[in-house]
Amino acid sequence: MRILILILTIISFLVRCSISPVAGGTTDTGNAIVVTGAIVDSLGKAAEDVQVYLLPNEFNPLEDTISPAHLDTTNSKGTYSFTIKDTGTYNVFAVDLKERTNLLVPHISVPLDTTTVSIDTVKATGSIKIYLPDDVDTANGYLFIRGTLIYKELSKAQNLGGNGFLLQLDSVPEASISSILYDKLNIPTDPTSINTDTLEVIPTDTVETHAFIKWVQYTKEDLILLDNKIFDIMILSDNVKWFASNYGLLTLNNGHWKQRISNNSSIPSNVVHRVLRDHRDMIWVATDRGVALSDDDHYLIYDIHTARLPSNFVTDVAIDSSGDIWLAMHGGMAKFKYWDSTFVIYDENNTTLPSYMANAVAVDKMNSIWFGTDVGALSFNRSTWTSYDASNSALPTDTIYCVSVDKKGNVWYGFSGGVAYFDGFSWNKFTKSDSPILGNEVKTIFIDNNDVWIGTSGGLTRFDGTKWRDYTGAVYRLLENLHILSIAKDTEQNIWIGTFDKGIIGFGPKIKSYMHK
């Protein structure tokens, strides 16, 4: 219906005036130039009565006009022909109103002689969802795809209640859309790219992108961090951000940084692996010298001496549905019972396990505990331990770096070789060679509703259960080839990343830079 209305509007306009196309790198030669081509349907048959437009590459559907010479309808053989005066670069945009299909043939170079466009197929259309910041001009702004008839005013965008706006472009042809532009009605401004990377639109599918993405990066060189290795990120409901680093524990609260190190606090070590807030709003800090329980500035330390832990090297911490705290350590595992503040230890003295070198821990929906070790994975259902390695799962008999549980109860593991998840019955495995993940060392997995964010030794990838997206290209240049150790999302939908040697990187529509301590 949208396409029909747009076509009728254009035809009505053509009745009133005949203005040559706006220049899009075109040159008037005064000579007749012929552009011909043919269109078929999905069965390979000639597509008759298809509206075909020859549009300059820079064409803006709301600001520019179309002359009759740039509009044709395919005949019974599916062919079309234009006789024009201007050389330059054009797009062929075609719409079959009857079948609700279309096509886009971009970047056609038209010289002085006849140009024959390759035969192409009209197909079902796709859509693009675009998330916009809340300060965008919805009264006057609009988005469009250059060189097509596709546009939409921002006044039709959905208000996301303080988290920006959502606008969907429909009837988008199958194509690689390299740029979506923003402009304002009746205001003399140049169109602005919304900074999206190339979007691969396929029939009947919807792709997503964020407009006007902003970036921040904090490093040791900025004098914000004391070390560029960020092991963990925790973001609370009040948007306070906690960063566990190789040199201290940092918070970012209302634009102000606070550094906690052994010189200005009682934190047991400057090497902080994990940070967790429990159900009593107490903060657990896992370090290489034990674990500390804190009310922000005061620390109660548990280690091999004060709590008889099997190791001081605490790698990860998780909380179960009872409020008990589980520790992964290089030397064993432990449970902190909140009701009496005592520990239950699991080590070589009381438990027979394939390994006691635990790197990660997570709790599933059934309150079972899952560990990642140096020789595979372990699960504990409060009575029985089960081990998983290459002999009985998709996991290798090798180092497991991280464990996460998604909303469906699937248990995800990141390891040296890729990522795998277990749904309770079967395993699914993805590697760099058979999926879009960007590195074979998966150091962190972040669950965000139905999305699984995967941080690797080579960059960032997101999986929504069916589709993958890798964060590469010009827009996400700061993420390319990053060695990622941690991922989190704040209350304003910004993504925060902790890296091995590049500090903290944040990106999103509402990200802000805070360079003062």
Coordinates of C-alpha atoms in Angstrom, one line a residue:
M1 CA 0.0 0.0 0.0
R2 CA 2.8 2.4 0.8
I3 CA 4.4 1.8 -2.5
L4 CA 1.1 2.3 -4.3
I5 CA 0.5 5.6 -2.6
L6 CA 4.1 6.7 -3.4
I7 CA 3.7 5.8 -7.1
L8 CA 0.4 7.6 -7.4
T9 CA 1.9 10.7 -5.8
I10 CA 4.8 10.7 -8.2
I11 CA 2.5 10.2 -11.2
S12 CA 0.3 13.1 -10.0
F13 CA 3.4 15.3 -9.7
L14 CA 4.5 14.4 -13.2
V15 CA 1.2 15.6 -14.6
R16 CA 1.9 19.0 -13.2
C17 CA 5.6 19.4 -14.1
S18 CA 8.4 17.9 -16.1
I19 CA 11.7 18.7 -14.5
S20 CA 14.9 16.9 -15.3
P21 CA 16.4 14.7 -12.6
V22 CA 18.5 16.4 -9.9
A23 CA 22.1 16.0 -10.8
G24 CA 23.7 13.1 -9.1
G25 CA 27.1 13.1 -10.8
T26 CA 25.2 13.5 -14.1
T27 CA 26.2 15.6 -17.1
D28 CA 23.9 17.0 -19.8
T29 CA 25.5 16.1 -23.2
G30 CA 22.6 17.2 -25.5
N31 CA 22.7 13.8 -27.1
A32 CA 20.3 10.9 -26.8
I33 CA 21.6 8.1 -24.5
V34 CA 19.7 4.8 -24.3
V35 CA 19.5 2.6 -21.2
T36 CA 17.8 -0.7 -21.6
G37 CA 17.3 -3.8 -19.5
A38 CA 14.9 -6.7 -18.6
I39 CA 13.2 -7.9 -15.5
V40 CA 12.0 -11.4 -14.6
D41 CA 9.9 -12.7 -11.7
S42 CA 11.0 -15.3 -9.1
L43 CA 10.1 -18.1 -11.6
G44 CA 12.4 -16.6 -14.3
K45 CA 9.5 -15.5 -16.4
A46 CA 9.3 -12.1 -18.0
A47 CA 7.8 -9.6 -15.5
E48 CA 5.2 -7.4 -17.3
D49 CA 3.7 -4.1 -16.1
V50 CA 6.5 -3.4 -13.7
Q51 CA 7.1 0.3 -12.9
V52 CA 10.8 1.0 -13.6
Y53 CA 12.7 4.2 -12.6
L54 CA 16.1 5.3 -13.7
L55 CA 17.2 7.4 -10.7
P56 CA 20.5 9.4 -10.2
N57 CA 22.7 7.7 -7.6
E58 CA 22.3 10.8 -5.3
F59 CA 18.5 10.9 -5.7
N60 CA 16.4 12.1 -2.7
P61 CA 12.8 10.9 -3.0
L62 CA 11.4 13.9 -1.1
E63 CA 13.6 16.7 -2.5
D64 CA 14.2 15.7 -6.1
T65 CA 11.9 15.2 -9.0
I66 CA 11.5 12.6 -11.8
S67 CA 11.1 13.5 -15.5
P68 CA 8.9 11.2 -17.7
A69 CA 12.1 10.2 -19.5
H70 CA 13.2 8.4 -16.4
L71 CA 10.0 6.4 -15.9
D72 CA 9.0 3.3 -17.9
T73 CA 6.8 0.2 -17.7
T74 CA 8.0 -3.3 -18.7
N75 CA 6.4 -4.8 -21.8
S76 CA 5.3 -8.4 -22.3
K77 CA 8.9 -9.5 -22.7
G78 CA 9.8 -7.8 -19.4
T79 CA 12.0 -5.2 -21.1
Y80 CA 12.3 -1.5 -20.4
S81 CA 14.1 1.4 -22.1
F82 CA 15.0 5.0 -21.3
T83 CA 16.2 7.7 -23.6
I84 CA 18.0 10.4 -21.6
K85 CA 20.5 13.2 -22.1
D86 CA 22.7 12.9 -19.0
T87 CA 25.7 10.7 -18.5
G88 CA 26.5 9.7 -14.9
T89 CA 25.8 7.1 -12.3
Y90 CA 22.3 5.8 -11.9
N91 CA 20.2 3.2 -10.0
V92 CA 17.4 1.1 -11.5
F93 CA 14.5 0.9 -9.0
A94 CA 11.6 -1.2 -10.1
V95 CA 8.2 -2.0 -8.4
D96 CA 5.7 -4.6 -9.3
L97 CA 2.6 -3.3 -7.6
K98 CA 0.5 -6.3 -8.4
E99 CA 2.9 -8.9 -6.9
R100 CA 4.2 -6.5 -4.2
T101 CA 7.8 -7.1 -5.2
N102 CA 10.7 -4.8 -6.2
L103 CA 14.3 -4.6 -7.1
L104 CA 17.3 -2.3 -7.0
V105 CA 20.2 -2.3 -9.4
P106 CA 22.7 0.2 -8.0
H107 CA 25.6 2.2 -9.4
I108 CA 25.0 1.8 -13.1
S109 CA 27.6 3.8 -15.1
V110 CA 25.9 5.5 -18.1
P111 CA 28.4 6.8 -20.7
L112 CA 27.6 8.5 -24.0
D113 CA 26.4 5.3 -25.9
T114 CA 23.8 2.7 -25.2
T115 CA 23.9 1.0 -21.8
T116 CA 22.4 -2.5 -21.2
V117 CA 21.6 -3.4 -17.7
S118 CA 21.9 -7.0 -16.7
I119 CA 18.6 -9.0 -16.3
D120 CA 17.4 -8.9 -12.7
T121 CA 14.6 -10.3 -10.6
V122 CA 11.8 -8.6 -8.7
K123 CA 11.6 -10.3 -5.3
A124 CA 9.7 -10.0 -2.0
T125 CA 10.8 -7.1 0.1
G126 CA 12.5 -6.7 3.5
S127 CA 12.5 -4.1 6.2
I128 CA 15.1 -2.1 8.2
K129 CA 14.5 -1.2 11.9
I130 CA 16.4 1.9 12.8
Y131 CA 16.9 2.9 16.5
L132 CA 17.3 6.7 16.9
P133 CA 18.5 8.8 19.9
D134 CA 15.8 10.8 21.8
D135 CA 17.2 14.2 20.7
V136 CA 16.5 13.6 17.0
D137 CA 14.2 16.1 15.2
T138 CA 11.0 14.0 14.8
A139 CA 9.0 17.1 13.7
N140 CA 11.1 17.8 10.6
G141 CA 13.4 14.9 10.1
Y142 CA 13.1 12.0 7.7
L143 CA 15.2 9.0 6.6
F144 CA 15.7 7.9 3.1
I145 CA 17.8 5.5 1.0
R146 CA 19.6 7.4 -1.7
G147 CA 18.9 6.5 -5.3
T148 CA 15.5 4.9 -4.4
L149 CA 11.9 5.9 -3.7
I150 CA 12.2 4.7 -0.1
Y151 CA 11.8 7.2 2.8
K152 CA 9.8 7.8 6.0
E153 CA 9.3 10.9 8.1
L154 CA 10.5 10.7 11.7
S155 CA 7.1 11.9 12.9
K156 CA 6.0 8.3 12.3
A157 CA 8.7 6.8 14.6
Q158 CA 7.7 4.9 17.7
N159 CA 8.6 6.6 21.0
L160 CA 10.5 4.1 23.2
G161 CA 9.8 6.0 26.4
G162 CA 13.0 7.8 27.1
N163 CA 15.2 5.3 25.2
G164 CA 15.0 7.0 21.9
F165 CA 12.8 6.2 18.9
L166 CA 12.3 3.3 16.5
L167 CA 11.6 3.8 12.8
Q168 CA 11.0 1.0 10.3
L169 CA 11.6 1.4 6.6
D170 CA 9.5 -1.1 4.7
S171 CA 9.4 -2.4 1.1
V172 CA 13.2 -2.4 0.9
P173 CA 14.5 -4.4 -2.0
E174 CA 17.1 -7.2 -1.6
A175 CA 20.4 -5.3 -1.7
S176 CA 23.4 -4.3 0.2
I177 CA 22.4 -0.9 1.7
S178 CA 25.6 1.0 2.4
S179 CA 24.0 4.2 3.6
I180 CA 20.8 5.5 5.1
L181 CA 20.5 9.3 5.1
Y182 CA 18.9 11.8 7.5
D183 CA 17.5 15.1 6.3
K184 CA 15.0 17.8 7.3
L185 CA 11.9 18.9 5.4
N186 CA 12.0 22.5 4.1
I187 CA 15.3 23.2 5.9
P188 CA 18.3 23.8 3.7
T189 CA 20.7 21.2 5.0
D190 CA 22.9 18.5 3.5
P191 CA 21.8 15.0 4.1
T192 CA 23.7 13.2 6.9
S193 CA 24.6 9.6 7.0
I194 CA 23.2 7.9 10.1
N195 CA 26.6 6.1 10.3
T196 CA 25.3 2.6 9.7
D197 CA 27.4 -0.1 8.3
T198 CA 26.4 -2.0 5.2
L199 CA 23.1 -3.8 5.8
E200 CA 22.3 -6.9 3.9
V201 CA 18.5 -6.9 3.2
I202 CA 16.9 -10.1 2.2
P203 CA 13.3 -10.8 1.2
T204 CA 10.7 -11.1 4.1
D205 CA 13.4 -10.4 6.7
T206 CA 14.1 -7.5 9.0
V207 CA 17.5 -6.1 9.8
E208 CA 18.4 -3.7 12.6
T209 CA 20.8 -0.8 13.0
H210 CA 21.4 2.1 15.3
A211 CA 21.5 5.7 14.0
F212 CA 24.1 8.2 15.1
I213 CA 26.2 5.8 17.1
K214 CA 28.5 7.5 19.5
W215 CA 31.8 6.2 21.0
V216 CA 33.9 6.6 24.1
Q217 CA 37.1 4.9 25.1
Y218 CA 39.0 5.1 28.4
T219 CA 42.6 4.0 28.7
K220 CA 45.6 4.2 30.9
E221 CA 46.9 6.9 28.6
D222 CA 43.9 9.1 29.4
L223 CA 44.9 8.8 33.1
I224 CA 41.4 7.3 33.8
L225 CA 42.6 3.7 34.2
L226 CA 45.7 2.4 35.9
D227 CA 45.8 -0.6 33.6
N228 CA 44.2 -1.3 30.2
K229 CA 43.1 -4.9 31.0
I230 CA 39.4 -5.0 32.1
F231 CA 38.3 -8.4 33.3
D232 CA 34.7 -7.7 34.2
I233 CA 31.9 -5.0 33.9
M234 CA 28.9 -4.8 36.2
I235 CA 26.1 -2.2 35.5
L236 CA 23.5 -1.8 38.2
S237 CA 19.8 -0.7 37.8
D238 CA 20.8 2.9 38.7
N239 CA 23.3 2.9 35.8
V240 CA 26.3 2.9 38.1
K241 CA 29.1 1.1 36.3
W242 CA 31.7 -1.1 38.0
F243 CA 34.9 -2.2 36.2
A244 CA 37.2 -5.0 37.5
S245 CA 40.7 -4.3 36.1
N246 CA 44.2 -5.7 36.3
Y247 CA 45.0 -2.7 38.6
G248 CA 42.0 -1.9 40.8
L249 CA 38.3 -1.6 41.0
L250 CA 36.7 1.4 39.3
T251 CA 33.2 2.9 39.4
L252 CA 31.6 5.4 37.1
N253 CA 28.7 7.1 38.9
N254 CA 26.9 10.2 37.4
G255 CA 30.0 11.2 35.4
H256 CA 32.5 10.7 38.3
W257 CA 35.2 8.0 38.4
K258 CA 36.3 6.4 41.6
Q259 CA 39.4 4.2 41.8
R260 CA 39.7 1.5 44.6
I261 CA 43.2 0.1 45.0
S262 CA 45.2 -1.3 47.9
N263 CA 46.7 2.2 48.6
N264 CA 43.4 3.9 49.3
S265 CA 41.1 1.0 50.5
S266 CA 41.3 -2.4 52.2
I267 CA 40.7 -4.3 48.9
P268 CA 42.8 -7.5 49.2
S269 CA 44.5 -7.1 45.8
N270 CA 44.7 -4.7 42.8
V271 CA 44.1 -7.6 40.4
V272 CA 40.3 -7.9 40.3
H273 CA 38.8 -10.7 38.2
R274 CA 35.1 -10.3 38.9
V275 CA 32.5 -8.1 40.7
L276 CA 29.0 -9.0 41.7
R277 CA 26.2 -7.5 43.7
D278 CA 24.1 -9.9 45.8
H279 CA 20.5 -9.8 46.9
R280 CA 21.5 -7.7 50.0
D281 CA 23.2 -5.1 47.8
M282 CA 26.6 -6.2 49.1
I283 CA 29.5 -6.2 46.6
W284 CA 31.6 -9.3 46.0
V285 CA 35.1 -8.7 44.6
A286 CA 37.0 -11.7 43.3
T287 CA 40.8 -11.2 43.3
D288 CA 44.0 -13.2 43.1
R289 CA 44.3 -12.8 46.9
G290 CA 40.9 -14.1 47.9
V291 CA 37.4 -12.7 47.7
A292 CA 36.1 -9.7 49.5
L293 CA 32.6 -8.8 50.6
S294 CA 32.1 -5.0 50.6
D295 CA 29.5 -2.4 51.5
D296 CA 31.4 -0.1 49.1
D297 CA 34.5 1.1 51.1
H298 CA 34.9 -1.6 53.8
Y299 CA 36.0 -5.1 52.9
L300 CA 35.6 -8.4 54.7
I301 CA 38.2 -10.7 53.2
Y302 CA 37.8 -14.4 52.7
D303 CA 41.0 -16.4 51.7
I304 CA 42.9 -19.5 52.5
H305 CA 43.5 -18.3 56.1
T306 CA 40.3 -16.6 57.1
A307 CA 37.9 -19.0 55.4
R308 CA 40.1 -22.0 54.6
L309 CA 39.4 -21.5 50.9
P310 CA 41.2 -24.0 48.6
S311 CA 42.9 -21.1 46.8
N312 CA 43.3 -17.4 47.0
F313 CA 43.1 -17.2 43.2
V314 CA 39.3 -16.5 42.8
T315 CA 38.4 -16.3 39.1
D316 CA 34.6 -16.0 39.1
V317 CA 31.6 -15.5 41.4
A318 CA 27.8 -16.2 40.9
I319 CA 24.7 -16.1 43.0
D320 CA 22.0 -18.8 43.1
S321 CA 18.2 -18.5 43.8
S322 CA 18.7 -19.0 47.5
G323 CA 21.1 -16.1 47.7
D324 CA 24.1 -18.3 48.3
I325 CA 27.4 -17.3 46.6
W326 CA 29.4 -19.7 44.4
L327 CA 33.2 -19.2 43.8
A328 CA 35.3 -20.6 41.0
M329 CA 39.0 -20.8 42.0
H330 CA 42.3 -22.2 40.7
G331 CA 42.3 -25.0 43.3
G332 CA 38.6 -25.8 43.8
M333 CA 35.1 -24.5 44.2
A334 CA 33.2 -23.1 47.2
K335 CA 29.7 -22.1 48.3
F336 CA 29.1 -19.3 50.8
K337 CA 25.9 -20.0 52.8
Y338 CA 24.3 -16.7 53.6
W339 CA 22.2 -18.0 56.5
D340 CA 25.2 -18.8 58.6
S341 CA 28.1 -17.1 56.7
T342 CA 30.1 -20.3 56.3
F343 CA 31.7 -21.9 53.3
V344 CA 31.2 -25.4 51.8
I345 CA 34.5 -26.3 50.1
Y346 CA 34.8 -28.6 47.0
D347 CA 38.4 -29.6 46.4
E348 CA 40.7 -32.6 46.0
N349 CA 40.3 -33.4 49.7
N350 CA 36.6 -34.1 49.6
T351 CA 35.5 -34.4 46.0
T352 CA 36.7 -36.4 43.0
L353 CA 36.6 -34.3 39.9
P354 CA 38.6 -34.2 36.6
S355 CA 40.0 -30.8 37.5
Y356 CA 40.0 -28.2 40.3
M357 CA 41.2 -25.4 38.1
A358 CA 37.9 -23.6 37.8
N359 CA 37.8 -20.5 35.5
A360 CA 34.1 -19.7 35.5
V361 CA 30.8 -20.4 37.2
A362 CA 27.1 -19.8 36.5
V363 CA 23.7 -20.9 37.9
D364 CA 20.9 -22.2 35.6
K365 CA 17.1 -21.9 36.0
M366 CA 17.0 -25.2 38.0
N367 CA 19.5 -23.8 40.4
S368 CA 22.2 -26.2 39.2
I369 CA 25.8 -24.9 39.2
W370 CA 28.0 -25.0 36.0
F371 CA 31.7 -24.6 36.1
G372 CA 34.3 -24.1 33.3
T373 CA 37.7 -25.7 34.0
D374 CA 41.0 -26.3 32.2
V375 CA 39.9 -29.7 31.0
G376 CA 36.2 -29.1 30.1
A377 CA 33.0 -28.3 32.1
L378 CA 31.3 -29.5 35.3
S379 CA 27.7 -29.3 36.5
F380 CA 26.5 -29.8 40.1
N381 CA 22.8 -30.4 40.9
R382 CA 23.5 -30.2 44.7
S383 CA 24.0 -34.0 44.9
T384 CA 25.8 -35.2 41.7
W385 CA 28.7 -33.9 39.7
T386 CA 28.8 -34.4 35.9
S387 CA 31.7 -33.7 33.7
Y388 CA 31.6 -32.7 30.0
D389 CA 34.5 -32.8 27.6
A390 CA 35.3 -34.0 24.1
S391 CA 34.1 -37.5 24.9
N392 CA 30.5 -36.6 25.7
S393 CA 29.8 -33.1 24.4
A394 CA 30.6 -30.4 21.9
L395 CA 33.2 -29.1 24.3
P396 CA 36.9 -29.7 23.9
T397 CA 39.0 -31.4 26.6
D398 CA 40.6 -28.0 27.1
T399 CA 40.2 -24.7 28.8
I400 CA 36.8 -23.2 29.3
Y401 CA 37.0 -19.4 29.8
C402 CA 33.4 -18.4 30.5
V403 CA 29.9 -19.8 31.3
S404 CA 26.6 -18.0 30.9
V405 CA 22.9 -19.1 31.0
D406 CA 20.4 -17.6 28.6
K407 CA 16.6 -16.9 29.2
K408 CA 15.7 -20.3 27.8
G409 CA 18.0 -22.1 30.2
N410 CA 20.6 -22.9 27.6
V411 CA 24.1 -23.1 29.2
W412 CA 26.7 -21.3 27.0
Y413 CA 30.4 -22.0 27.2
G414 CA 33.3 -20.0 25.7
F415 CA 36.5 -21.9 25.1
S416 CA 39.7 -22.0 23.2
G417 CA 38.1 -23.1 19.9
G418 CA 34.8 -21.3 19.8
V419 CA 31.5 -21.3 21.7
A420 CA 28.9 -24.0 22.5
Y421 CA 25.6 -24.2 24.3
F422 CA 23.7 -27.1 26.0
D423 CA 19.9 -27.2 26.1
G424 CA 19.7 -30.1 28.6
F425 CA 19.5 -32.7 25.8
S426 CA 21.9 -31.8 23.0
W427 CA 24.9 -29.6 22.2
N428 CA 25.4 -26.9 19.5
K429 CA 28.8 -25.7 18.7
F430 CA 30.1 -22.7 16.7
T431 CA 33.6 -21.9 15.6
K432 CA 35.3 -19.2 13.6
S433 CA 35.4 -21.5 10.5
D434 CA 31.6 -22.4 10.5
S435 CA 30.0 -19.2 11.9
P436 CA 30.5 -15.4 12.0
I437 CA 32.3 -15.3 15.4
L438 CA 35.5 -13.3 14.9
G439 CA 37.9 -15.3 17.0
N440 CA 38.4 -18.8 18.3
E441 CA 39.2 -17.7 21.9
V442 CA 35.8 -16.8 23.5
K443 CA 36.6 -15.0 26.7
T444 CA 33.1 -13.7 27.6
I445 CA 29.5 -14.3 26.8
F446 CA 26.9 -11.7 27.8
I447 CA 23.1 -12.5 27.8
D448 CA 20.8 -9.6 26.9
N449 CA 17.2 -10.8 26.8
N450 CA 17.2 -13.0 23.6
D451 CA 20.5 -11.8 22.4
V452 CA 23.8 -13.6 23.1
W453 CA 26.8 -11.3 22.8
I454 CA 30.1 -13.1 22.2
G455 CA 33.4 -11.5 22.9
T456 CA 36.4 -13.2 21.3
S457 CA 40.1 -12.7 20.8
G458 CA 39.2 -11.1 17.4
G459 CA 36.1 -8.9 18.0
L460 CA 32.4 -8.8 18.9
T461 CA 29.5 -10.9 17.6
R462 CA 25.8 -11.1 18.5
F463 CA 23.5 -14.0 18.0
D464 CA 19.7 -13.7 18.4
G465 CA 18.9 -17.4 18.2
T466 CA 18.6 -17.5 14.4
K467 CA 20.7 -14.7 13.0
W468 CA 24.3 -13.6 13.6
R469 CA 25.8 -10.1 13.4
D470 CA 29.4 -9.3 13.6
Y471 CA 30.4 -5.8 14.6
T472 CA 33.0 -4.8 12.0
G473 CA 33.2 -2.3 9.2
A474 CA 33.6 1.5 9.2
V475 CA 31.1 2.2 11.9
Y476 CA 32.5 -0.3 14.3
R477 CA 36.1 0.3 13.5
L478 CA 37.1 0.6 17.2
L479 CA 35.9 -3.0 17.7
E480 CA 37.9 -4.6 14.9
N481 CA 40.4 -7.2 16.0
L482 CA 39.8 -6.4 19.7
H483 CA 40.6 -9.0 22.3
I484 CA 37.4 -8.7 24.4
L485 CA 37.2 -9.9 28.1
S486 CA 33.9 -8.5 29.2
I487 CA 30.6 -7.1 27.9
A488 CA 27.7 -5.3 29.6
K489 CA 24.7 -3.1 28.6
D490 CA 23.5 0.0 30.5
T491 CA 20.0 1.3 31.2
E492 CA 20.3 3.6 28.2
Q493 CA 20.9 0.7 25.8
N494 CA 24.6 1.5 25.4
I495 CA 27.1 -1.4 25.1
W496 CA 30.3 -1.4 27.2
I497 CA 33.3 -3.6 26.5
G498 CA 36.3 -4.4 28.6
T499 CA 39.4 -5.4 26.6
F500 CA 42.7 -7.1 27.0
D501 CA 44.9 -4.1 26.2
K502 CA 42.7 -1.3 24.9
G503 CA 40.9 -0.3 28.1
I504 CA 37.1 0.4 28.2
I505 CA 35.1 1.0 25.0
G506 CA 31.4 2.1 25.0
F507 CA 29.1 2.7 22.1
G508 CA 25.4 3.5 21.6
P509 CA 23.0 6.3 20.8
K510 CA 23.2 7.9 24.2
I511 CA 26.8 7.3 25.2
K512 CA 28.6 10.1 27.0
S513 CA 32.2 10.8 27.7
Y514 CA 33.5 11.5 31.2
M515 CA 37.2 12.2 31.1
H516 CA 37.5 13.7 34.6
K517 CA 37.9 11.7 37.8

